[in-house]
JSON list of C-alpha atoms in Angstrom, two decimals:
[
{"chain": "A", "resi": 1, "resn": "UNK", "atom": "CA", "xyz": [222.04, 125.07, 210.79]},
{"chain": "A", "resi": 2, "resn": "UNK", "atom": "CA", "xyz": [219.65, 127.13, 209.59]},
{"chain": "A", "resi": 3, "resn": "UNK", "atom": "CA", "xyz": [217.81, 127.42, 213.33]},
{"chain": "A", "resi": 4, "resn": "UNK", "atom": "CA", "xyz": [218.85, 127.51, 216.71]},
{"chain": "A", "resi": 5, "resn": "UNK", "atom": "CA", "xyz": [217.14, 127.32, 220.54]},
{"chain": "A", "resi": 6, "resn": "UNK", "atom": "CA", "xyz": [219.16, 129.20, 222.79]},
{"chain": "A", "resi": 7, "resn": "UNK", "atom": "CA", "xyz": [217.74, 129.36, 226.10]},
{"chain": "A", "resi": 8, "resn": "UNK", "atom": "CA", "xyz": [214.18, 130.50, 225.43]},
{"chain": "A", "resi": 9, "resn": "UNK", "atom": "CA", "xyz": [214.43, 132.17, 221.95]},
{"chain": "A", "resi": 10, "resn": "UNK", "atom": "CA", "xyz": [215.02, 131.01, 218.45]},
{"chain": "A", "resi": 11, "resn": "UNK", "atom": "CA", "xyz": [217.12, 132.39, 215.92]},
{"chain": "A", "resi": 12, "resn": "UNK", "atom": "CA", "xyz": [217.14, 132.09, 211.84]},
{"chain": "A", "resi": 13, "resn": "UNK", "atom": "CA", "xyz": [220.61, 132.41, 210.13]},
{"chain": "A", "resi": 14, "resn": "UNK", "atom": "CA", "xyz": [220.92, 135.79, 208.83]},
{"chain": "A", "resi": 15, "resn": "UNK", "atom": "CA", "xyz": [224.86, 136.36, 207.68]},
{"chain": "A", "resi": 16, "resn": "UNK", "atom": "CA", "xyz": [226.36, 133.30, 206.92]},
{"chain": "A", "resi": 17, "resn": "UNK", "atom": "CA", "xyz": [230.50, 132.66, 207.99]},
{"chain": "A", "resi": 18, "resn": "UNK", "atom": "CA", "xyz": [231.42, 133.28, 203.92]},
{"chain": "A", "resi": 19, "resn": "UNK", "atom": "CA", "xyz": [229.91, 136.77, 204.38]},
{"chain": "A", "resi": 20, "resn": "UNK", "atom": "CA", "xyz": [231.66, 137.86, 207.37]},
{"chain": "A", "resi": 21, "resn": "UNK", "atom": "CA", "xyz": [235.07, 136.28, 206.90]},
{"chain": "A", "resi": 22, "resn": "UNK", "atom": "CA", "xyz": [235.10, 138.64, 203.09]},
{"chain": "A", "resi": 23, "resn": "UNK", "atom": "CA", "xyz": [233.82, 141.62, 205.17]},
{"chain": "A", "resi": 24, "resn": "UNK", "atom": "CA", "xyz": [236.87, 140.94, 207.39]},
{"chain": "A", "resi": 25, "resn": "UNK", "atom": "CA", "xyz": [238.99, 140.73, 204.18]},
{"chain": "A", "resi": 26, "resn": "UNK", "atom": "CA", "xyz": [237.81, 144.25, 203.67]},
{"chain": "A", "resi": 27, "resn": "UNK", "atom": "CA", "xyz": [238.53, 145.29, 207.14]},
{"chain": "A", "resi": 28, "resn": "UNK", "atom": "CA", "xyz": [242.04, 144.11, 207.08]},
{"chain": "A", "resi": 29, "resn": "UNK", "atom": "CA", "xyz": [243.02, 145.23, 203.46]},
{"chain": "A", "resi": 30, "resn": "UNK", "atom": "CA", "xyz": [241.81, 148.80, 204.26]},
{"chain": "A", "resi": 31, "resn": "UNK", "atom": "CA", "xyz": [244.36, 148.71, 207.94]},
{"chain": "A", "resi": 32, "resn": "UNK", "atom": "CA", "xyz": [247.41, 146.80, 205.80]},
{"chain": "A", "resi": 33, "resn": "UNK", "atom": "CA", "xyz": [247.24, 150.13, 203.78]},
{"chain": "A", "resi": 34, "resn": "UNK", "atom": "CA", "xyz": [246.21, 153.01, 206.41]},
{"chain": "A", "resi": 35, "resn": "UNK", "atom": "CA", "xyz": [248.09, 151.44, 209.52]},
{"chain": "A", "resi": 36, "resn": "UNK", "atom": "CA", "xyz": [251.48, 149.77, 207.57]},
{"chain": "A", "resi": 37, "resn": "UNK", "atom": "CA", "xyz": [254.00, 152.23, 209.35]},
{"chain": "A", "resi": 38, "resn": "UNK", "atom": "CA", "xyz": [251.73, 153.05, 212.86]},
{"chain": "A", "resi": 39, "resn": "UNK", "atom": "CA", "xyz": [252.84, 149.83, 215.09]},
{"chain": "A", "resi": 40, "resn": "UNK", "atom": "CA", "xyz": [249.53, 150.30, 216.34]},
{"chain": "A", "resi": 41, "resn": "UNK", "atom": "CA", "xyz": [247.79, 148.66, 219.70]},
{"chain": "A", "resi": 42, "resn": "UNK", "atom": "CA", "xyz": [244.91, 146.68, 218.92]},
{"chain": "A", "resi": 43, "resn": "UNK", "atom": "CA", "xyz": [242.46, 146.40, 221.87]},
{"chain": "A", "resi": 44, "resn": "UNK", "atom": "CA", "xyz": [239.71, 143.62, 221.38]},
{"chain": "A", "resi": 45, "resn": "UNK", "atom": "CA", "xyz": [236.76, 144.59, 223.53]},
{"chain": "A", "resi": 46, "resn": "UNK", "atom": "CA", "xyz": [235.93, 141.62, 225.42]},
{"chain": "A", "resi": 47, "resn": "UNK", "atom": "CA", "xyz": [233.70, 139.33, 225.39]},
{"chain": "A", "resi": 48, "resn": "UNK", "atom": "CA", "xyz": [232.15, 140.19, 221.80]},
{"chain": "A", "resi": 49, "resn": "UNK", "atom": "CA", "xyz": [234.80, 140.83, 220.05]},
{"chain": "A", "resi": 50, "resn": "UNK", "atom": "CA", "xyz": [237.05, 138.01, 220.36]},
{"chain": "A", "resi": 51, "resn": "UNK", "atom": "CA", "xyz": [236.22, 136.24, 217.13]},
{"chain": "A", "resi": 52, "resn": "UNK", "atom": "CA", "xyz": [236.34, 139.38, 215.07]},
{"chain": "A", "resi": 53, "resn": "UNK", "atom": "CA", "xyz": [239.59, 140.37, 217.08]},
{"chain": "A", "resi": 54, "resn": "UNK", "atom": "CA", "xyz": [241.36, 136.68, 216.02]},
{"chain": "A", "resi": 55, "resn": "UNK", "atom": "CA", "xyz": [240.15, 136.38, 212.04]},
{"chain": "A", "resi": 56, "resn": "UNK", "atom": "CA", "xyz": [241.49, 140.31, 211.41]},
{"chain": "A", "resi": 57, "resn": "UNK", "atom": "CA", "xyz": [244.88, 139.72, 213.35]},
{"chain": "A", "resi": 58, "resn": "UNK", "atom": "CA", "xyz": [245.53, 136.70, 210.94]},
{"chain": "A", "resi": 59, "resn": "UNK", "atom": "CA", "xyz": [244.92, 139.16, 208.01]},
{"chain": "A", "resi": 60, "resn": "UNK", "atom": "CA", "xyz": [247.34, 142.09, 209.43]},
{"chain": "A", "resi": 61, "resn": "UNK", "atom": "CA", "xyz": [250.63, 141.89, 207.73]},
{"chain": "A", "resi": 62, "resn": "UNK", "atom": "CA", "xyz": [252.60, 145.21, 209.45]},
{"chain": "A", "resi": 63, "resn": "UNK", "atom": "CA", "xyz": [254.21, 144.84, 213.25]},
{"chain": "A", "resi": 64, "resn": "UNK", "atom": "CA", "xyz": [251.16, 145.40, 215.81]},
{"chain": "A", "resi": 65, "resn": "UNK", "atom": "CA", "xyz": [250.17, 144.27, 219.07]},
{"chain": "A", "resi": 66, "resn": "UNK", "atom": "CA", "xyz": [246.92, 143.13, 221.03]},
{"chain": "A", "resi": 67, "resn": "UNK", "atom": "CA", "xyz": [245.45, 143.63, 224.13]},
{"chain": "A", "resi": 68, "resn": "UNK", "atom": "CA", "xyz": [242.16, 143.14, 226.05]},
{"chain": "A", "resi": 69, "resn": "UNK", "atom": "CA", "xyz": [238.98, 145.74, 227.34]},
{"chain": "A", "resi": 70, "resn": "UNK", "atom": "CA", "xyz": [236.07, 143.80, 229.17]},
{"chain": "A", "resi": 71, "resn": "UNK", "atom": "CA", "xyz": [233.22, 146.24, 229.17]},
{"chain": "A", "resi": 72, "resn": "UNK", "atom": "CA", "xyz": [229.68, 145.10, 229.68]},
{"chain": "A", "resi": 73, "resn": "UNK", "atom": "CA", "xyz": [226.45, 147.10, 228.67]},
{"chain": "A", "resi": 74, "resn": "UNK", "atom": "CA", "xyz": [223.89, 144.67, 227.56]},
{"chain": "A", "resi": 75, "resn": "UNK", "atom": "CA", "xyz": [221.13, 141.96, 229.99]},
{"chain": "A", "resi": 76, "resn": "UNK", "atom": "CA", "xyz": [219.51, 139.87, 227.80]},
{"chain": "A", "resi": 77, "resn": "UNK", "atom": "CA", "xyz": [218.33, 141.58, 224.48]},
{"chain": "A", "resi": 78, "resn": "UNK", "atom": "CA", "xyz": [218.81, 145.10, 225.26]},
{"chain": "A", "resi": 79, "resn": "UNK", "atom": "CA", "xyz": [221.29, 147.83, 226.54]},
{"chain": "A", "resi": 80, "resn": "UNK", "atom": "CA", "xyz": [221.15, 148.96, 230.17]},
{"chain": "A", "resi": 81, "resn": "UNK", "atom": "CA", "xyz": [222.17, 152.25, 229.49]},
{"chain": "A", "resi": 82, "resn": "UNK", "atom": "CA", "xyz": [225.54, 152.02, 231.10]},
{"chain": "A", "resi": 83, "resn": "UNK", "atom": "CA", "xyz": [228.97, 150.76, 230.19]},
{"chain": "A", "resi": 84, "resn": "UNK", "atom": "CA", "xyz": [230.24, 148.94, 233.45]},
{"chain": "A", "resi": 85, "resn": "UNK", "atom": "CA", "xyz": [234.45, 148.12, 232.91]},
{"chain": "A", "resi": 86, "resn": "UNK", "atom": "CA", "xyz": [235.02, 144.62, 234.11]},
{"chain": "A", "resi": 87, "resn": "UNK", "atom": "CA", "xyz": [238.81, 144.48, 233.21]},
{"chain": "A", "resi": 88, "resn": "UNK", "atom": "CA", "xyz": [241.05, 147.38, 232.18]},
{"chain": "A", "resi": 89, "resn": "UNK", "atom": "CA", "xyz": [244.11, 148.15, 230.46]},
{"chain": "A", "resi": 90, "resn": "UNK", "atom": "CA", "xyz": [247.75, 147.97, 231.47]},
{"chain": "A", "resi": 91, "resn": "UNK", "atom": "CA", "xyz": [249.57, 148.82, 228.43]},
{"chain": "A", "resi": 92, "resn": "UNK", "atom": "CA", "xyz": [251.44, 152.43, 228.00]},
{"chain": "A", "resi": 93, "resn": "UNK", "atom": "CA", "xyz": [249.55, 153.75, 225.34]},
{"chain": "A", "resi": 94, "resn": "UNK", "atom": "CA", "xyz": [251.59, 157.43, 225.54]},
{"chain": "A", "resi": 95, "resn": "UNK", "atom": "CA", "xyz": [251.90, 158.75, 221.56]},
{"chain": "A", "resi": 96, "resn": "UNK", "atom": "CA", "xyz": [250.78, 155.15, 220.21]},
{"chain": "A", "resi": 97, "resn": "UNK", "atom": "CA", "xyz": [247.79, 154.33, 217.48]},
{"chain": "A", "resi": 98, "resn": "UNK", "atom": "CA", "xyz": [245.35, 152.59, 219.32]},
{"chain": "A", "resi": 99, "resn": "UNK", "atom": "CA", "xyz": [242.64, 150.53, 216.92]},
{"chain": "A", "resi": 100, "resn": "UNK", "atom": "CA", "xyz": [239.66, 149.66, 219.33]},
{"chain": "A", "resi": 101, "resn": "UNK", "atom": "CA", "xyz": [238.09, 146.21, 218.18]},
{"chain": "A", "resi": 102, "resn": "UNK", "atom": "CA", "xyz": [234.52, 145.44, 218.48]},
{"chain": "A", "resi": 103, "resn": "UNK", "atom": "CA", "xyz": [231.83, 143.17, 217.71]},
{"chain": "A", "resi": 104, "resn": "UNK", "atom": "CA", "xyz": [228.66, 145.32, 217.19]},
{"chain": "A", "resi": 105, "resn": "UNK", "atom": "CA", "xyz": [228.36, 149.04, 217.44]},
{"chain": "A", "resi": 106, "resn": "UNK", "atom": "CA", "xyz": [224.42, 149.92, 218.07]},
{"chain": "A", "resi": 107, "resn": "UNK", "atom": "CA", "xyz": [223.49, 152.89, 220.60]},
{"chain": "A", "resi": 108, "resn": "UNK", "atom": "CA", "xyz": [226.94, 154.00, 220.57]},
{"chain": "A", "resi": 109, "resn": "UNK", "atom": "CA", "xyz": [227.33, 154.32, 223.93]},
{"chain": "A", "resi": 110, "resn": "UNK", "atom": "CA", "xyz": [230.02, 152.13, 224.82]},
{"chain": "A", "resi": 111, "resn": "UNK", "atom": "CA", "xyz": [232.63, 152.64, 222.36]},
{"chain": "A", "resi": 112, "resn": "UNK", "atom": "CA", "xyz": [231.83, 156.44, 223.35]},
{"chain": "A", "resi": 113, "resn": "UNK", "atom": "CA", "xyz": [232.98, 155.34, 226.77]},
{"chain": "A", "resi": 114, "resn": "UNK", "atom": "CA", "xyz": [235.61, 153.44, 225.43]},
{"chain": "A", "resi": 115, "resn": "UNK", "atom": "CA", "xyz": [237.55, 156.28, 223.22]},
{"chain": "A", "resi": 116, "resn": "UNK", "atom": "CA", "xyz": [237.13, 159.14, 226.15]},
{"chain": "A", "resi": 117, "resn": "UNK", "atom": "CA", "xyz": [238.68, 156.29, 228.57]},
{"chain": "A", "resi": 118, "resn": "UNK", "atom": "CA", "xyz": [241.61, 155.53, 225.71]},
{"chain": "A", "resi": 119, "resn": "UNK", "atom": "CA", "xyz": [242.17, 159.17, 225.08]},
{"chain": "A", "resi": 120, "resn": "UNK", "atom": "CA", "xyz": [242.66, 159.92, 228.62]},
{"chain": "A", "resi": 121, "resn": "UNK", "atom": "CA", "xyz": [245.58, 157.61, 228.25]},
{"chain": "A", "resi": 122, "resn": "UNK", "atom": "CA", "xyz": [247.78, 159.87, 226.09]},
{"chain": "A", "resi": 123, "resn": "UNK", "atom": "CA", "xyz": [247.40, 158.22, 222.64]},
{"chain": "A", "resi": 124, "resn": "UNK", "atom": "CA", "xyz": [248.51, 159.49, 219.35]},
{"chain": "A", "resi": 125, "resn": "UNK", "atom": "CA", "xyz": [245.74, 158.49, 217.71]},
{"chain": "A", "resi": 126, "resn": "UNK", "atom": "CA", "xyz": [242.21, 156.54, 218.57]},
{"chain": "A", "resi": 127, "resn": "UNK", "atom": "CA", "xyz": [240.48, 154.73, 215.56]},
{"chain": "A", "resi": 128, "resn": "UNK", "atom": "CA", "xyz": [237.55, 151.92, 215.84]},
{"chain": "A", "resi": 129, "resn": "UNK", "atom": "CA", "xyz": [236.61, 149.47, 214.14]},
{"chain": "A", "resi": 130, "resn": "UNK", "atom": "CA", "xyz": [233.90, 147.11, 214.51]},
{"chain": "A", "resi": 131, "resn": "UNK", "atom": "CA", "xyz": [232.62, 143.82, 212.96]},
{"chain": "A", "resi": 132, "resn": "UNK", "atom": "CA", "xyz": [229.00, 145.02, 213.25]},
{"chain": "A", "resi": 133, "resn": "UNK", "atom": "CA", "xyz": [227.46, 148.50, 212.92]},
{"chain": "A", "resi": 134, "resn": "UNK", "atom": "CA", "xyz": [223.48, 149.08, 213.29]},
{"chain": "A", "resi": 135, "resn": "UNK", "atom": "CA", "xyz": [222.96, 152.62, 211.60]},
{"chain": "A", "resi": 136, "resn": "UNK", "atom": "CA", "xyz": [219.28, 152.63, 213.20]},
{"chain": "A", "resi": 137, "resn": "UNK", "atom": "CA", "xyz": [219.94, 152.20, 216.57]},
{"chain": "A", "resi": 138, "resn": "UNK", "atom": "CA", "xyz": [222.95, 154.37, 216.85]},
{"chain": "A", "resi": 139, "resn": "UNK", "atom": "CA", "xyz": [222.27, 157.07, 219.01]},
{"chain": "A", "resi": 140, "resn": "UNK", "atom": "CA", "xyz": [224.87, 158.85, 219.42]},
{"chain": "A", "resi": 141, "resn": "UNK", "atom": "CA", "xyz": [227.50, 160.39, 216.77]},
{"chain": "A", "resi": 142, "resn": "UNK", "atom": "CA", "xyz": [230.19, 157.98, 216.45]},
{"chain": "A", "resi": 143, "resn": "UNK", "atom": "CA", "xyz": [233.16, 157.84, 214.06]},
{"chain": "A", "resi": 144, "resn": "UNK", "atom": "CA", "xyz": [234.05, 154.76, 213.08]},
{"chain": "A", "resi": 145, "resn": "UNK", "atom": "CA", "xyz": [237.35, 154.29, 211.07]},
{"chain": "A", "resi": 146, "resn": "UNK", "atom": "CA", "xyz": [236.67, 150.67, 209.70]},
{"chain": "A", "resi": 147, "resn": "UNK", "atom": "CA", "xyz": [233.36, 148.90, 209.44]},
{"chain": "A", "resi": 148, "resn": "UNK", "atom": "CA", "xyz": [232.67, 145.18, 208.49]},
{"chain": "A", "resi": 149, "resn": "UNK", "atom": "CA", "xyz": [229.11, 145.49, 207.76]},
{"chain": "A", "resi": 150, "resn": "UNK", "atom": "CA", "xyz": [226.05, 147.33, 208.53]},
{"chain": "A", "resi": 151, "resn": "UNK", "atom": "CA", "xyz": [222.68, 145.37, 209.60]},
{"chain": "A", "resi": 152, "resn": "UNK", "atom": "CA", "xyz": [219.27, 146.58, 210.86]},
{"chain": "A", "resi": 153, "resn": "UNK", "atom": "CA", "xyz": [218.08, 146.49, 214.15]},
{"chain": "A", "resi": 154, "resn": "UNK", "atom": "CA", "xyz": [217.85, 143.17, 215.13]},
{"chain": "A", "resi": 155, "resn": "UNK", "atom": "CA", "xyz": [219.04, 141.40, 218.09]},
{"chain": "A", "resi": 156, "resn": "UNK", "atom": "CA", "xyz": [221.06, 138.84, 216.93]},
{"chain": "A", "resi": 157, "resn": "UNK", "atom": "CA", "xyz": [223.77, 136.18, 218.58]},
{"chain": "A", "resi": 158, "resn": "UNK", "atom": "CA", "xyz": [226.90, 134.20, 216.84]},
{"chain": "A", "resi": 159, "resn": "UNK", "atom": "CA", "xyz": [230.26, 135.02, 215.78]},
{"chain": "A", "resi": 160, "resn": "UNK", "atom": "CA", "xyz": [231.36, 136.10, 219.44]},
{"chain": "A", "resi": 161, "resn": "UNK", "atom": "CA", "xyz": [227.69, 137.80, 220.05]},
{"chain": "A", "resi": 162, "resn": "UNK", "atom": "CA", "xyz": [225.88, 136.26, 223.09]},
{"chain": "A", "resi": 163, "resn": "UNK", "atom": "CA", "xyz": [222.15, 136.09, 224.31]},
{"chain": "A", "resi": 164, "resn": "UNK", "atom": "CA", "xyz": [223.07, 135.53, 228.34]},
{"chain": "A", "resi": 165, "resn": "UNK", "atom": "CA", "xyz": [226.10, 134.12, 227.90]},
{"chain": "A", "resi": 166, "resn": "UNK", "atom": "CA", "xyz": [225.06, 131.98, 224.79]},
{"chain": "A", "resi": 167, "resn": "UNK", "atom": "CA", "xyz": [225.21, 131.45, 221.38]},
{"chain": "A", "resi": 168, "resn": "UNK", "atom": "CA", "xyz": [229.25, 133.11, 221.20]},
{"chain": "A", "resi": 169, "resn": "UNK", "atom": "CA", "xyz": [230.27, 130.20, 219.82]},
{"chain": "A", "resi": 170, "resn": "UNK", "atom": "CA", "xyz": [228.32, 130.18, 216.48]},
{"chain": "A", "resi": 171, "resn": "UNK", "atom": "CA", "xyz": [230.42, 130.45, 213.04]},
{"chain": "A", "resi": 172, "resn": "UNK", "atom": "CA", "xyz": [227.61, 132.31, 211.52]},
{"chain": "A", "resi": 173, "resn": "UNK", "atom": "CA", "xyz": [225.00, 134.96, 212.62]},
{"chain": "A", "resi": 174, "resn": "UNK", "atom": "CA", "xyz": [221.29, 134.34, 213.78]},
{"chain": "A", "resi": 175, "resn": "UNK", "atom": "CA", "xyz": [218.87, 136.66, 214.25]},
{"chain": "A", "resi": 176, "resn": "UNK", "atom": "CA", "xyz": [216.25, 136.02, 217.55]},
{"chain": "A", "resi": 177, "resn": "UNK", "atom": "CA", "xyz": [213.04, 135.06, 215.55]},
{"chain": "A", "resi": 178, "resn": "UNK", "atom": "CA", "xyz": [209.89, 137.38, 217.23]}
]
């Protein structure tokens, strides 16, 4: 599909499912080398993330685990400004590596949140990676250990990214046509 209606927008593909599974090839070759002997905790930041969360598990090849953040910042196209925690975690993380997974990193702000919350919790180590990063409309300074891809800033939906609650679903990424 080169179009889609969701709601009351259209979107154009932009990044096609080829681009983004090799850009999570890159992803997981860089961890199978840096994270090997770490036994880290993955934690997929929910709901985004779930699609980048399953392709780069099937790529890991060291002993790791996963677990699951709901965090919410966004109504409709933009952020509100605040990161509210829908579901938290229950895992020990005490002296472990914790890799926080995400789908897009744009203001910052909530994976900000979401590494002062983790580090609260003891860890060894906090590193993030995300699927998505929009260099543009980052606001704040964030390090990220592993990034898929950089993109401008657009909004866009597919590949676990949602316009109110749609368009998760979508193999490949759209951008909202203006």
């Amino acid at each position: 599909m080169s179009r889609v209606k969701l709601l009351d927008k259209e979107f154009e593909l932009s990044i096609p499912e080829e681009k983004l599974l090799k850009a999570v090839d890159q992803v997981a070759e860089q961890m199978n080398v840096e994270l090997a002997d770490k036994n880290p905790l993955m934690v997929c930041v929910l709901n985004g993330s779930f699609m980048f969360a399953s392709d780069l598990m099937k790529r890991l090849n060291f002993p790791c685990e996963i677990s699951f953040v709901k965090l919410s910042s966004y109504a409709g196209t933009g952020s509100t400004g605040q990161v509210k925690e829908l579901i938290g975690l229950n895992e020990n993380l005490e002296g472990r590596t914790v890799v926080l997974l995400e789908d897009i990193v744009d203001t910052g702000l909530t994976i900000i949140n979401t590494v002062d919350q983790v580090k609260q919790m003891g860890p060894e180590d906090v590193k993030v990676a995300t699927m998505l990063f929009k260099p543009d409309a980052c606001k704040r300074d964030v390090k990220l250990d592993y990034v898929g891809m950089e993109i401008p800033n657009d909004f866009i939906v597919g590949y676990g990214l949602d316009y109110d609650g749609y368009g998760r679903n979508l193999k490949d990424i759209y951008t909202v046509v203006e």
